[in-house]
Coordinates of C-alpha atoms and ligand atoms in Angstrom, one line a residue:
X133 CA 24.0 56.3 -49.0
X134 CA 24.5 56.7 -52.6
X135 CA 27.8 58.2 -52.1
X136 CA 29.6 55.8 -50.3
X137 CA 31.9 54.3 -53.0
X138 CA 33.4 57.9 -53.3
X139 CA 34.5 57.1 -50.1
X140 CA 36.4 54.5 -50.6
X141 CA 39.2 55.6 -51.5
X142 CA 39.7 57.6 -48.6
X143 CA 38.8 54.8 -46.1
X144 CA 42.2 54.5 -45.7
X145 CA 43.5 57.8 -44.5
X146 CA 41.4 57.5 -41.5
X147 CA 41.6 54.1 -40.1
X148 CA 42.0 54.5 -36.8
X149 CA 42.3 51.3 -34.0
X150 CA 40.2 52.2 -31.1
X151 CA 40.9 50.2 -28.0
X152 CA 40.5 46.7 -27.9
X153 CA 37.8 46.8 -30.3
X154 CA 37.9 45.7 -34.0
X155 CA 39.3 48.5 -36.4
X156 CA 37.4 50.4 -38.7
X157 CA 38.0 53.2 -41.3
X158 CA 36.6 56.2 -40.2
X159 CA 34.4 58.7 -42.8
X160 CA 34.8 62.2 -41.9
X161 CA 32.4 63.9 -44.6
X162 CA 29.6 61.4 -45.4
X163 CA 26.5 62.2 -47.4
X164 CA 23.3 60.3 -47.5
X165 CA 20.5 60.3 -49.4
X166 CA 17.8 60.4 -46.6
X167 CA 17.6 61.7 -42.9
X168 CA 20.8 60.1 -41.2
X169 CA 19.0 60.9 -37.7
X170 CA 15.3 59.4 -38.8
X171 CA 15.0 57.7 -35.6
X172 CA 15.4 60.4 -33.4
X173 CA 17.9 61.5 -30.7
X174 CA 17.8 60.8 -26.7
X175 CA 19.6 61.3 -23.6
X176 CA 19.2 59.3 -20.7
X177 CA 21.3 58.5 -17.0
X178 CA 21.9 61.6 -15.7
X179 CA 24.4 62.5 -12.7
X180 CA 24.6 65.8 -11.2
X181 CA 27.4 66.5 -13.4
X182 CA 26.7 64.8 -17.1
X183 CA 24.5 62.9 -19.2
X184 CA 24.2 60.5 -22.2
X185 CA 23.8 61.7 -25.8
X186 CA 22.6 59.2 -28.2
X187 CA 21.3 58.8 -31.7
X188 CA 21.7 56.1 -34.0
X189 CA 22.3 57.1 -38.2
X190 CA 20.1 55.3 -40.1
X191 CA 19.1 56.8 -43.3
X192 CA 17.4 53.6 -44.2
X193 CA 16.0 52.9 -41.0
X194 CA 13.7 49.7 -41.5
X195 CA 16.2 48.1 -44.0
X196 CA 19.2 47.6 -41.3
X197 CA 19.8 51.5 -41.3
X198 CA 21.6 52.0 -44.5
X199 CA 25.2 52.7 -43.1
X200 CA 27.1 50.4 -44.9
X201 CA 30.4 48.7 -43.3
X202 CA 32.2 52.2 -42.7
X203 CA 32.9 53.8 -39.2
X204 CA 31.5 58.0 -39.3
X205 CA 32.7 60.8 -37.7
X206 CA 29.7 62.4 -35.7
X207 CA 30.4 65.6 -34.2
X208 CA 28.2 66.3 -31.1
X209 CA 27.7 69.7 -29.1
X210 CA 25.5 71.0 -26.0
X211 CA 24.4 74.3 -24.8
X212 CA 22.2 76.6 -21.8
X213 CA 19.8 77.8 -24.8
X214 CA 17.5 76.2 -27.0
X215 CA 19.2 78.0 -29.8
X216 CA 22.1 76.3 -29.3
X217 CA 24.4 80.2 -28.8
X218 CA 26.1 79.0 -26.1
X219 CA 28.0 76.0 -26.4
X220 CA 29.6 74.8 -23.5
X221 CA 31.2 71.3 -24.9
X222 CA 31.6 69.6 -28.2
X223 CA 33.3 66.8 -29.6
X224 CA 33.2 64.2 -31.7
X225 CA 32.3 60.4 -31.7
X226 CA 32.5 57.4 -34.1
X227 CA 29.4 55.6 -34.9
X228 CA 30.8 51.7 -35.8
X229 CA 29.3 49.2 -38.1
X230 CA 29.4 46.8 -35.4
X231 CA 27.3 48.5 -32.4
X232 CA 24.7 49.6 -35.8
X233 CA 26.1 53.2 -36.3
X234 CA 24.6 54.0 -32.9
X235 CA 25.6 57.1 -31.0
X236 CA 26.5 57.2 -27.2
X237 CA 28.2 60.5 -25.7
X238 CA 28.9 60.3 -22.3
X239 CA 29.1 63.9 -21.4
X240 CA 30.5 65.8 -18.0
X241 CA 31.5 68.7 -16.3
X242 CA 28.4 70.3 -16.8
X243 CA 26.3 71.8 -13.9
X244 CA 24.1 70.3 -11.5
X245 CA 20.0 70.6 -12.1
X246 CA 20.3 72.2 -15.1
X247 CA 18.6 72.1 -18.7
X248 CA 20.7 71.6 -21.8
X249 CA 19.9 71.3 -25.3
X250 CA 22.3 68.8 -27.4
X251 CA 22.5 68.1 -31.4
X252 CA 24.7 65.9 -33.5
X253 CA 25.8 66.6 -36.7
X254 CA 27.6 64.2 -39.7
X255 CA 28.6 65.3 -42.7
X256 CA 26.5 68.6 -42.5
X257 CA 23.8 66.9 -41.9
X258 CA 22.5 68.2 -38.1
X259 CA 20.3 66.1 -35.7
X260 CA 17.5 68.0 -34.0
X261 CA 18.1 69.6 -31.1
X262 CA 17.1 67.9 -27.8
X263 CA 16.8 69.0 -24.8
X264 CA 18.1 67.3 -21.7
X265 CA 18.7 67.9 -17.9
X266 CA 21.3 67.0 -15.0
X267 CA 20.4 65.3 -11.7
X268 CA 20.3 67.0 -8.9
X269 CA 23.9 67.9 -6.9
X270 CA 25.5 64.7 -4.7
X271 CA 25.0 66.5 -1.5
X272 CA 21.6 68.5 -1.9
X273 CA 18.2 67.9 -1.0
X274 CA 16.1 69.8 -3.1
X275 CA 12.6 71.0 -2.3
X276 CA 11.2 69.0 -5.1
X277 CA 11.8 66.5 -8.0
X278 CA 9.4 65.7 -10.2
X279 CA 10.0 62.6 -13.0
X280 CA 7.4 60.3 -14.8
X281 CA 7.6 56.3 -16.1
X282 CA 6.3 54.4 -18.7
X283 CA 6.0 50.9 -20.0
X284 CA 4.6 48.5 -22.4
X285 CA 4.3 49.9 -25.7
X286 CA 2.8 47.6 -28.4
X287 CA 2.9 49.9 -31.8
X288 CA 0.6 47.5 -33.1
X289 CA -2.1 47.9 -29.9
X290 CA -2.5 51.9 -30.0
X291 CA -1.4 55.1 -31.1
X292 CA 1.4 56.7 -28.7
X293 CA -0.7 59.6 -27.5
X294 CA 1.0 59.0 -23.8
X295 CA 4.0 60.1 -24.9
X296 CA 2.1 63.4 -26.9
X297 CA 1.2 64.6 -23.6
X298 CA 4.1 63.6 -21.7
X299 CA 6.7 65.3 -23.8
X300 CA 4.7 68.4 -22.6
X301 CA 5.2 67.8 -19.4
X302 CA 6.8 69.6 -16.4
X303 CA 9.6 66.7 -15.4
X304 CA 12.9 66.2 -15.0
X305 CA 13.6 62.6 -16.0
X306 CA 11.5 59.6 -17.6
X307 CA 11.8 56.1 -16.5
X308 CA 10.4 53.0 -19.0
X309 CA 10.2 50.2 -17.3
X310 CA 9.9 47.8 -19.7
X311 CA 8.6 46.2 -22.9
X312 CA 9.9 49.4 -25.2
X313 CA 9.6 46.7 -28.1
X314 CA 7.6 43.8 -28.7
X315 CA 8.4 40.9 -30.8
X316 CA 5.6 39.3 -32.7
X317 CA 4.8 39.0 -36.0
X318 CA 2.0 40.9 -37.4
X319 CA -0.4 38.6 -38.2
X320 CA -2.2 39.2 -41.7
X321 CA -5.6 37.8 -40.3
X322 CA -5.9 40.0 -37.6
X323 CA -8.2 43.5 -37.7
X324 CA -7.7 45.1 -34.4
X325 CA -4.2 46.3 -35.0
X326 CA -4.4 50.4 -36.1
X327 CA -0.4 49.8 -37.4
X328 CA 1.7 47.1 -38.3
X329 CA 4.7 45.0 -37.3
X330 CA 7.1 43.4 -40.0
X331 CA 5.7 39.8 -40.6
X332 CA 8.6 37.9 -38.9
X333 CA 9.9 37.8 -35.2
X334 CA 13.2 39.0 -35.0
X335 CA 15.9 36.7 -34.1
X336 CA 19.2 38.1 -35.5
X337 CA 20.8 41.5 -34.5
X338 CA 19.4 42.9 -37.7
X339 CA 15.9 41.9 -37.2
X340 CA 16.2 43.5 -33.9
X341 CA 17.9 46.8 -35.5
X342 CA 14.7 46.6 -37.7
X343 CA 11.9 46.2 -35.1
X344 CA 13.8 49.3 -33.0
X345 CA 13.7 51.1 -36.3
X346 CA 9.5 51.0 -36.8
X347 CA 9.0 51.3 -33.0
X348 CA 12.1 54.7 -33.3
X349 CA 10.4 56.3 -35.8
X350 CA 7.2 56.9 -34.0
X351 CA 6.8 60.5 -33.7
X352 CA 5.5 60.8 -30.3
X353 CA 8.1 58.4 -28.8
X354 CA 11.0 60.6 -30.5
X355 CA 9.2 63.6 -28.9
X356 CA 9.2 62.1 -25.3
X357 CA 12.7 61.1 -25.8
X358 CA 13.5 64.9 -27.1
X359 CA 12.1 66.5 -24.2
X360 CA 13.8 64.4 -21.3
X361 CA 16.8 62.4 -20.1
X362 CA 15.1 59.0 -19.8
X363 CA 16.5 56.3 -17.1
X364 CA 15.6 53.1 -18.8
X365 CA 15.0 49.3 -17.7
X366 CA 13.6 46.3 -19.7
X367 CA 11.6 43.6 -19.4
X368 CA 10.8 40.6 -21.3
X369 CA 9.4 41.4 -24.4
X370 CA 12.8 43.2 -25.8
X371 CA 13.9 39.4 -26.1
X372 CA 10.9 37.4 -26.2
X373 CA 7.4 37.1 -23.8
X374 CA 8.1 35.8 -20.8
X375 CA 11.7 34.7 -21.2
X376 CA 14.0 34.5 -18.3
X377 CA 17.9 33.6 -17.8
X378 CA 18.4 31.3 -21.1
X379 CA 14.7 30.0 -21.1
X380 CA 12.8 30.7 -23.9
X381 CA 9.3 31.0 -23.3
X382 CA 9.1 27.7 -25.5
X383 CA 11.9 25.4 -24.4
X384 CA 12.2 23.8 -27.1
X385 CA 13.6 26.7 -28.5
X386 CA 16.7 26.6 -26.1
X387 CA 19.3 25.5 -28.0
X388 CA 20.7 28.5 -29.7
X389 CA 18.6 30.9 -27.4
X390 CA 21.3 32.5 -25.9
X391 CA 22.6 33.5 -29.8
X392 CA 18.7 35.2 -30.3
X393 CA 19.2 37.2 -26.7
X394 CA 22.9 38.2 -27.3
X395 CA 21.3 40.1 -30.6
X396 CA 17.8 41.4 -28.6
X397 CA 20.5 42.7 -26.2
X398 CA 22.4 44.6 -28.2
X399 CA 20.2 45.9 -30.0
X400 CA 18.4 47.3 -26.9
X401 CA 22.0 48.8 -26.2
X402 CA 22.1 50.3 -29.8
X403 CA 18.8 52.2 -29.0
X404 CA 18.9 53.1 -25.7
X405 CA 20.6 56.1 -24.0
X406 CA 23.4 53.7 -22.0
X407 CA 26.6 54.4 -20.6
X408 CA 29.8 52.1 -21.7
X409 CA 29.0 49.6 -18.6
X410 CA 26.2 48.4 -20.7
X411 CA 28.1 47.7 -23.6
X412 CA 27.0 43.7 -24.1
X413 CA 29.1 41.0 -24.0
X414 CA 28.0 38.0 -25.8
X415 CA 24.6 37.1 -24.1
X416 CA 25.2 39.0 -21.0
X417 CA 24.7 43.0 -20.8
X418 CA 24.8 44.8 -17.2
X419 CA 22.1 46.9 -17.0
X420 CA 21.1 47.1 -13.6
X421 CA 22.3 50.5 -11.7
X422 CA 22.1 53.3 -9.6
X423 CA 20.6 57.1 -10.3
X424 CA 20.8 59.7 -7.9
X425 CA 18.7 62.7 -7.4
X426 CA 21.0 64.5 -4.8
X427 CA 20.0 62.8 -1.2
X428 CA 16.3 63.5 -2.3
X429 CA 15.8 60.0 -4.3
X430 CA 18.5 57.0 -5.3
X431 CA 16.9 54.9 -7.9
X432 CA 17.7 51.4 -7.5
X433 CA 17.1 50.2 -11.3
X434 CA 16.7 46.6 -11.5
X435 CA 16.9 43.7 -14.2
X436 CA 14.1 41.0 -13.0
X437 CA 14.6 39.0 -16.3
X438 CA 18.8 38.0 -17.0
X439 CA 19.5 36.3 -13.8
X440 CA 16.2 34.5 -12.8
X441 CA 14.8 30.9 -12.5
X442 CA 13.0 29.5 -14.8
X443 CA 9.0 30.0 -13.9
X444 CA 7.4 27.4 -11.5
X445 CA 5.3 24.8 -12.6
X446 CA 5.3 25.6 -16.7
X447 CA 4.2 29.2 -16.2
X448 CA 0.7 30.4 -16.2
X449 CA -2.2 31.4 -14.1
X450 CA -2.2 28.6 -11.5
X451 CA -2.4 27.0 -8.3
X452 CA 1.1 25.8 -7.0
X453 CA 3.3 23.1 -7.8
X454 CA 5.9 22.4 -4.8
X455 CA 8.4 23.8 -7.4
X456 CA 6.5 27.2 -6.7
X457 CA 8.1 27.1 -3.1
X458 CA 11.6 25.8 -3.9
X459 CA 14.0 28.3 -1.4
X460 CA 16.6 28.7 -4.3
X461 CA 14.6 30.1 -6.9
X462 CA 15.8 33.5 -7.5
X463 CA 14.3 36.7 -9.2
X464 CA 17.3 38.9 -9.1
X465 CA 20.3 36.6 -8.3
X466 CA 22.2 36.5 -5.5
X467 CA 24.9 39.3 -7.2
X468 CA 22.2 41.7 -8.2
X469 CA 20.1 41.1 -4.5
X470 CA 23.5 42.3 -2.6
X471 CA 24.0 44.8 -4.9
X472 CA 20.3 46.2 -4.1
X473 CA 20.7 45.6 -0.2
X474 CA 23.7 47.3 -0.4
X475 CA 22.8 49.8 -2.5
X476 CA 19.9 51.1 -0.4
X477 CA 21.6 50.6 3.0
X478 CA 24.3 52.8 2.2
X479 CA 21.8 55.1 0.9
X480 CA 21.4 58.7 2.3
X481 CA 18.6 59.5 0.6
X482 CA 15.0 60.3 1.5
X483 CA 13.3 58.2 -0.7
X484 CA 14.7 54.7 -2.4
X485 CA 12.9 53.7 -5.2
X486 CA 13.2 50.4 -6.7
X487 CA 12.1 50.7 -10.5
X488 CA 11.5 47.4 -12.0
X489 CA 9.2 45.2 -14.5
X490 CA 6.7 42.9 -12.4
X491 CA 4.2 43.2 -9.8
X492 CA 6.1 43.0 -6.2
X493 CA 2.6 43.0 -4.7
X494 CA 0.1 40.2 -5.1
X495 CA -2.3 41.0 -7.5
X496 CA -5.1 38.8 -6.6
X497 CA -7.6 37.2 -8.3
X498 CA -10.8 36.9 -5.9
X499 CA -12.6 34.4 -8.3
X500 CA -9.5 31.9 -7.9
X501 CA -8.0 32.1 -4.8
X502 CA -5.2 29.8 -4.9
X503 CA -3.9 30.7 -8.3
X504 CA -0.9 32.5 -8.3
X505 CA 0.5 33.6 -11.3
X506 CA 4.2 32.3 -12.4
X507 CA 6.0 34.9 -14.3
X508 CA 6.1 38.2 -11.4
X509 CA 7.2 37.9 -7.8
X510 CA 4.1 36.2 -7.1
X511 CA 5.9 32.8 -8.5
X512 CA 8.9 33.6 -7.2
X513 CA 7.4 33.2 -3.0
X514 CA 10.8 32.5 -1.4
X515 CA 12.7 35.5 -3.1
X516 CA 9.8 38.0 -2.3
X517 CA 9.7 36.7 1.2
X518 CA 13.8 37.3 2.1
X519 CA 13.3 40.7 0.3
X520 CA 9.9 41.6 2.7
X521 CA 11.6 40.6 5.9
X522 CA 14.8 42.9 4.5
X523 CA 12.2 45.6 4.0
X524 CA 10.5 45.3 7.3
X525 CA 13.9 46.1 8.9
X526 CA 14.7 48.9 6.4
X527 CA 11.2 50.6 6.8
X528 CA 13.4 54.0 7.5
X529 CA 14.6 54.0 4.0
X530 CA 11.2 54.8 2.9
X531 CA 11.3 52.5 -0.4
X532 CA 8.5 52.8 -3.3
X533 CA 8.7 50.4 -5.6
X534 CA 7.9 50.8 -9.6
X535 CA 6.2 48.5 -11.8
X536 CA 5.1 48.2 -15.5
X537 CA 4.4 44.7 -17.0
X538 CA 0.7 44.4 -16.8
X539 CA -0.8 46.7 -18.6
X540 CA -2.7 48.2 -16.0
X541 CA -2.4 50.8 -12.7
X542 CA -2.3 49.7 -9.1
X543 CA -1.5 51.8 -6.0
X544 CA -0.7 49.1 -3.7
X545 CA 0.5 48.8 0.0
X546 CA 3.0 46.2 0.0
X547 CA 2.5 44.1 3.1
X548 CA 4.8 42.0 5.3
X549 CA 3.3 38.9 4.4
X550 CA 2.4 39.0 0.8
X551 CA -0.3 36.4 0.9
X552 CA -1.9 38.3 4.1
X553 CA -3.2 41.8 2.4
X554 CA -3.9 43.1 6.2
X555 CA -0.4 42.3 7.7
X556 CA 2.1 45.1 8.2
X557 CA 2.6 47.4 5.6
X558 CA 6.0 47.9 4.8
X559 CA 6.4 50.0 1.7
X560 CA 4.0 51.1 -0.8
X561 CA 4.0 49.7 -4.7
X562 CA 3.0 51.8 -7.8
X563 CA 2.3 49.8 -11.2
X564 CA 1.8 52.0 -14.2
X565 CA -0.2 51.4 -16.8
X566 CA 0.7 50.5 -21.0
X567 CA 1.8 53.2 -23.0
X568 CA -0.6 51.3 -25.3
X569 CA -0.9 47.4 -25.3
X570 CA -3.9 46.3 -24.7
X571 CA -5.4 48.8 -27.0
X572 CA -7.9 51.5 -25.2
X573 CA -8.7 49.4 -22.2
X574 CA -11.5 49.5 -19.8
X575 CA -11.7 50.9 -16.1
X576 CA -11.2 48.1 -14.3
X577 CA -10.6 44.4 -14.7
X578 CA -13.5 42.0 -14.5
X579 CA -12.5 39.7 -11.7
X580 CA -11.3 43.1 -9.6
X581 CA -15.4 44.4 -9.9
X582 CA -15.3 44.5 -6.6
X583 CA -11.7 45.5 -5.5
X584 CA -12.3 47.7 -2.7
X585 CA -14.2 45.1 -0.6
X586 CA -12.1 42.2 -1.7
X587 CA -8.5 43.5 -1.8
X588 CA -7.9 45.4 1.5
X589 CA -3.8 46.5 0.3
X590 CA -5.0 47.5 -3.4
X591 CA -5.9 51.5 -2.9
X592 CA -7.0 51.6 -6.6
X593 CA -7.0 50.1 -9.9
X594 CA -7.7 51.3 -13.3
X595 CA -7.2 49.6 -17.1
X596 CA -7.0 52.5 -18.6
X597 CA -3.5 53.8 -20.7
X598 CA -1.3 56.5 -20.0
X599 CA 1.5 57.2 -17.6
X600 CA 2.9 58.1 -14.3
X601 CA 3.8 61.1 -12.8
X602 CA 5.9 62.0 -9.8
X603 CA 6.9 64.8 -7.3
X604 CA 8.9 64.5 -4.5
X605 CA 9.4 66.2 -1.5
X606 CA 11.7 65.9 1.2
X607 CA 8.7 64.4 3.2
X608 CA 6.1 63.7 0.6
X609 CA 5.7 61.6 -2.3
X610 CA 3.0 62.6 -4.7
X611 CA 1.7 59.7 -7.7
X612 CA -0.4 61.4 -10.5
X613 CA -1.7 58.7 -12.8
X614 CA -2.4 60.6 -16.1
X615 CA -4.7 58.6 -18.1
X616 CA -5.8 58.7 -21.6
X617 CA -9.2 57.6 -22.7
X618 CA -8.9 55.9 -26.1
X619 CA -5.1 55.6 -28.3
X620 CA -6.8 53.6 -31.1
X621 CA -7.6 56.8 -33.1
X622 CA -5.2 60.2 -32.7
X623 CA -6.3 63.1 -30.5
X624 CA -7.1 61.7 -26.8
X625 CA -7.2 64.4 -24.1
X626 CA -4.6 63.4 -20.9
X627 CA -6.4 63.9 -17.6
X628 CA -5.4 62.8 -13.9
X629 CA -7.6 60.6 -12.7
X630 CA -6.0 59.9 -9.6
X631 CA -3.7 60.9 -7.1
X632 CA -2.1 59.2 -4.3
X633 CA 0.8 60.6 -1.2
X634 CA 3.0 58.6 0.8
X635 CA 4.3 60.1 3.6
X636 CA 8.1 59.9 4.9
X637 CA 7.9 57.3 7.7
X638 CA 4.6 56.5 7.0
X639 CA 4.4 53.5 4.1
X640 CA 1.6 52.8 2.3
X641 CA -0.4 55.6 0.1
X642 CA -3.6 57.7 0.8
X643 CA -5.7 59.4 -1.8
X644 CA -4.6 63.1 -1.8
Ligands
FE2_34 FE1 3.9 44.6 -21.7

């Protein structure tokens, strides 16, 4: 921003106190010396009537974003055509120093399942035009809804061919489920990374601004986010691996943790395509929510990491400590659990999905039986039990759950008992692969050779990267898992290379 001590003298003029939030002088005409809208634009949380714009101005994105201390008038408009003829709103925001110049429009009155296209523009400078859809009307049912999810993107791991192919796909919303960023350190020694990281970890809000910034300006992610609304969840890696509540993954880290997740969580807010709700404040930021696709779907979007217990037994892969079993250990706290039962009770809808991080299901290892592993519901054996029997007594509400985390895809049958694969099954589990950590993967993991014999719940199983896709019917739920063979060098074809159905009334999923 080379010309922002021209400015100055105007700051004055257009200082303006917005409410009950610190007050900032407002430029109306800035200029700047690189793209103000480098990391792309988004939309994300439609309703049947609105939708969330967002960008974030950061001419120099991996340096803090190059805003300086001044507030900006960003002027914002969105359209039925591509060519962006016929505007049916505009208006214009402020993009403060304090929430990083980041850009969230929450727009309304527009029309129910239809495609707009949106673009901001500061200073003369204009955004690119995204495109962006409604939700389906309150009270309709429509014949079919199709949306996709995602998780687990390590830039260092893999090129972000996923996204190539899904920005090309025929969907109405994206979910991400989890680990958008991750925190490491590149590490000088190592040679199977294809791109780097910075060489620290963040821990302060403009670390965090940074990492967003090299993870942001990834072509194929902006393109994803350009084609779609995206309904978006994290998981642990936006703070730190394996963090839960104010545990670090290394304790003796705790003092002071709460100060490195207030800045991880607002900078997630900063980049993401959130409503006010989520605003944070201090450590805490309220992300867990409701989307509705007419009476055809409710998402139930959860948050398994702010309000958990700390991991049994010092985390890990292990047999149990009597910790493991303790009754009050909680996954979603007792706030967020009412919320959910609540939510999906009162539900109308045909299909209730719960999209969250970690594997609901067990994931077994047949080579150690008795190890259970400490971070995903698995450690957590009283929580997931009082949500199972819940479930059993819900079984009309048709509930799917969604999973990232693991890097892998599962199509599981959840069962009654969790530790009993051939009890009851109650609902039906689909884990989506990484984006790209792990790098290009393999078809299946070694100890699951033999899953088919061994693991009578698990339907299939495959290490490969890519994505999920979705259609929904009234009375049919259709899972496509679109794989992609290799994202260490560009170019990798997307192919489906398996799909599943669950039937309304029928849990559990078939091969279709
Ligand atoms: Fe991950």
């Amino acid at each position: 921003m080379s010309t922002r001590r021209d400015f100055l003298a105007q700051l004055s003029a257009f200082g303006l106190a917005l409410s009950g939030i610190p007050r900032f002088p407002i430029l109306v005409r800035p200029r700047f010396v690189a793209d103000p809208f480098s990391l792309g634009i988004a939309s994300g949380d439609p309703t049947a009537d609105g939708v969330v714009l967002w960008s974030r101005l950061a001419p120099d994105p991996l340096n803090g974003g190059g805003m300086g201390a001044d507030a900006i008038n960003v002027r914002w408009e969105i359209a039925t055509d591509e060519a962006m003829k016929s505007i049916v709103k505009r208006g214009t925001t402020v993009a403060r120093p304090d929430l990083g110049h980041s850009i969230h429009v929450e727009v309304d009155g527009l029309r129910p399942s239809a495609w707009y296209w949106y673009r901001f523009d500061v200073g003369g400078d204009a955004s690119p035009v995204g495109r962006t859809r409604t939700a389906p009307a309150a009270n309709a049912t429509p014949d079919r809804y199709r949306f996709a999810f995602a998780s687990c993107q390590h830039y260092e791991a893999g090129l972000f061919t996923a996204y190539e192919h899904l920005a090309a796909e025929d969907v109405e919303l994206v979910a991400h489920l989890g680990d958008y960023t991750y925190e490491s350190a590149t590490n000088p020694e190592a040679q199977n990374v294809i791109r780097r990281h910075q060489a620290w970890e963040p821990v302060t809000l403009e670390q965090y601004r940074n990492r967003y910034a090299l993870y942001k300006s990834d072509r194929m992610l902006q393109a994803a986010h350009a084609a779609f609304p995206w309904m978006v969840t994290w998981d642990d890696h936006e703070v730190e691996n394996n963090y839960v509540s104010e545990f670090p993954q290394d304790s003796t880290e705790k003092p002071g943790f709460l100060v490195r997740r207030a800045a991880a969580y607002q900078a997630y807010y900063e980049h993401q395509p959130l409503r006010k709700a989520s605003i944070p404040k201090g450590p805490d930021m309220l992300l867990y929510r409701t989307l509705n696709a007419g009476r055809l779907a409710r998402f139930h979007v959860l948050d398994t990491r702010q309000y958990r217990s700390n991991q049994a037994c010092g985390d890990g892969i292990k047999p149990p400590c009597p910790e493991w079993s303790d009754p009050n250990r909680v996954v979603l706290g007792d706030t967020q659990e009412r919320w959910l039962t609540r939510g999906v009770e009162q539900s109308q809808s045909r299909w209730n999905v719960l999209a969250q991080q970690i594997s609901f299901s067990r994931i077994p290892n047949p080579n150690q039986p008795t190890f259970h592993p400490m971070d995903p519901w698995s450690g957590y054996p009283a929580a997931r039990d009082r949500l199972l029997a819940w479930m059993a007594g819900r079984q009309d509400k048709n509930m799917v759950v969604l999973t990232g985390d693991i890097h892998s895809s599962f199509v599981m049958n959840v069962t009654r008992d969790a530790l009993q694969p051939e009890s009851q099954t109650i609902a039906t589990e689909f884990i989506g692969t990484s984006i790209s950590s792990g790098g290009d993967g393999s078809d299946r993991w070694a100890q699951l050779a033999n899953y088919e014999t061994t693991v009578p719940n698990m339907k299939w199983h495959s290490a490969r990267r890519g994505y999920v896709r979705c259609e929904l019917t009234p009375d049919r739920w259709t899972t496509d898992y679109r794989i992609v063979p290799y994202i260490r060098r560009p170019g990798a074809p997307v192919e489906t290379v398996a799909t599943f159905a669950v039937q309304r009334g029928r849990p559990g999923a078939e091969r279709a």
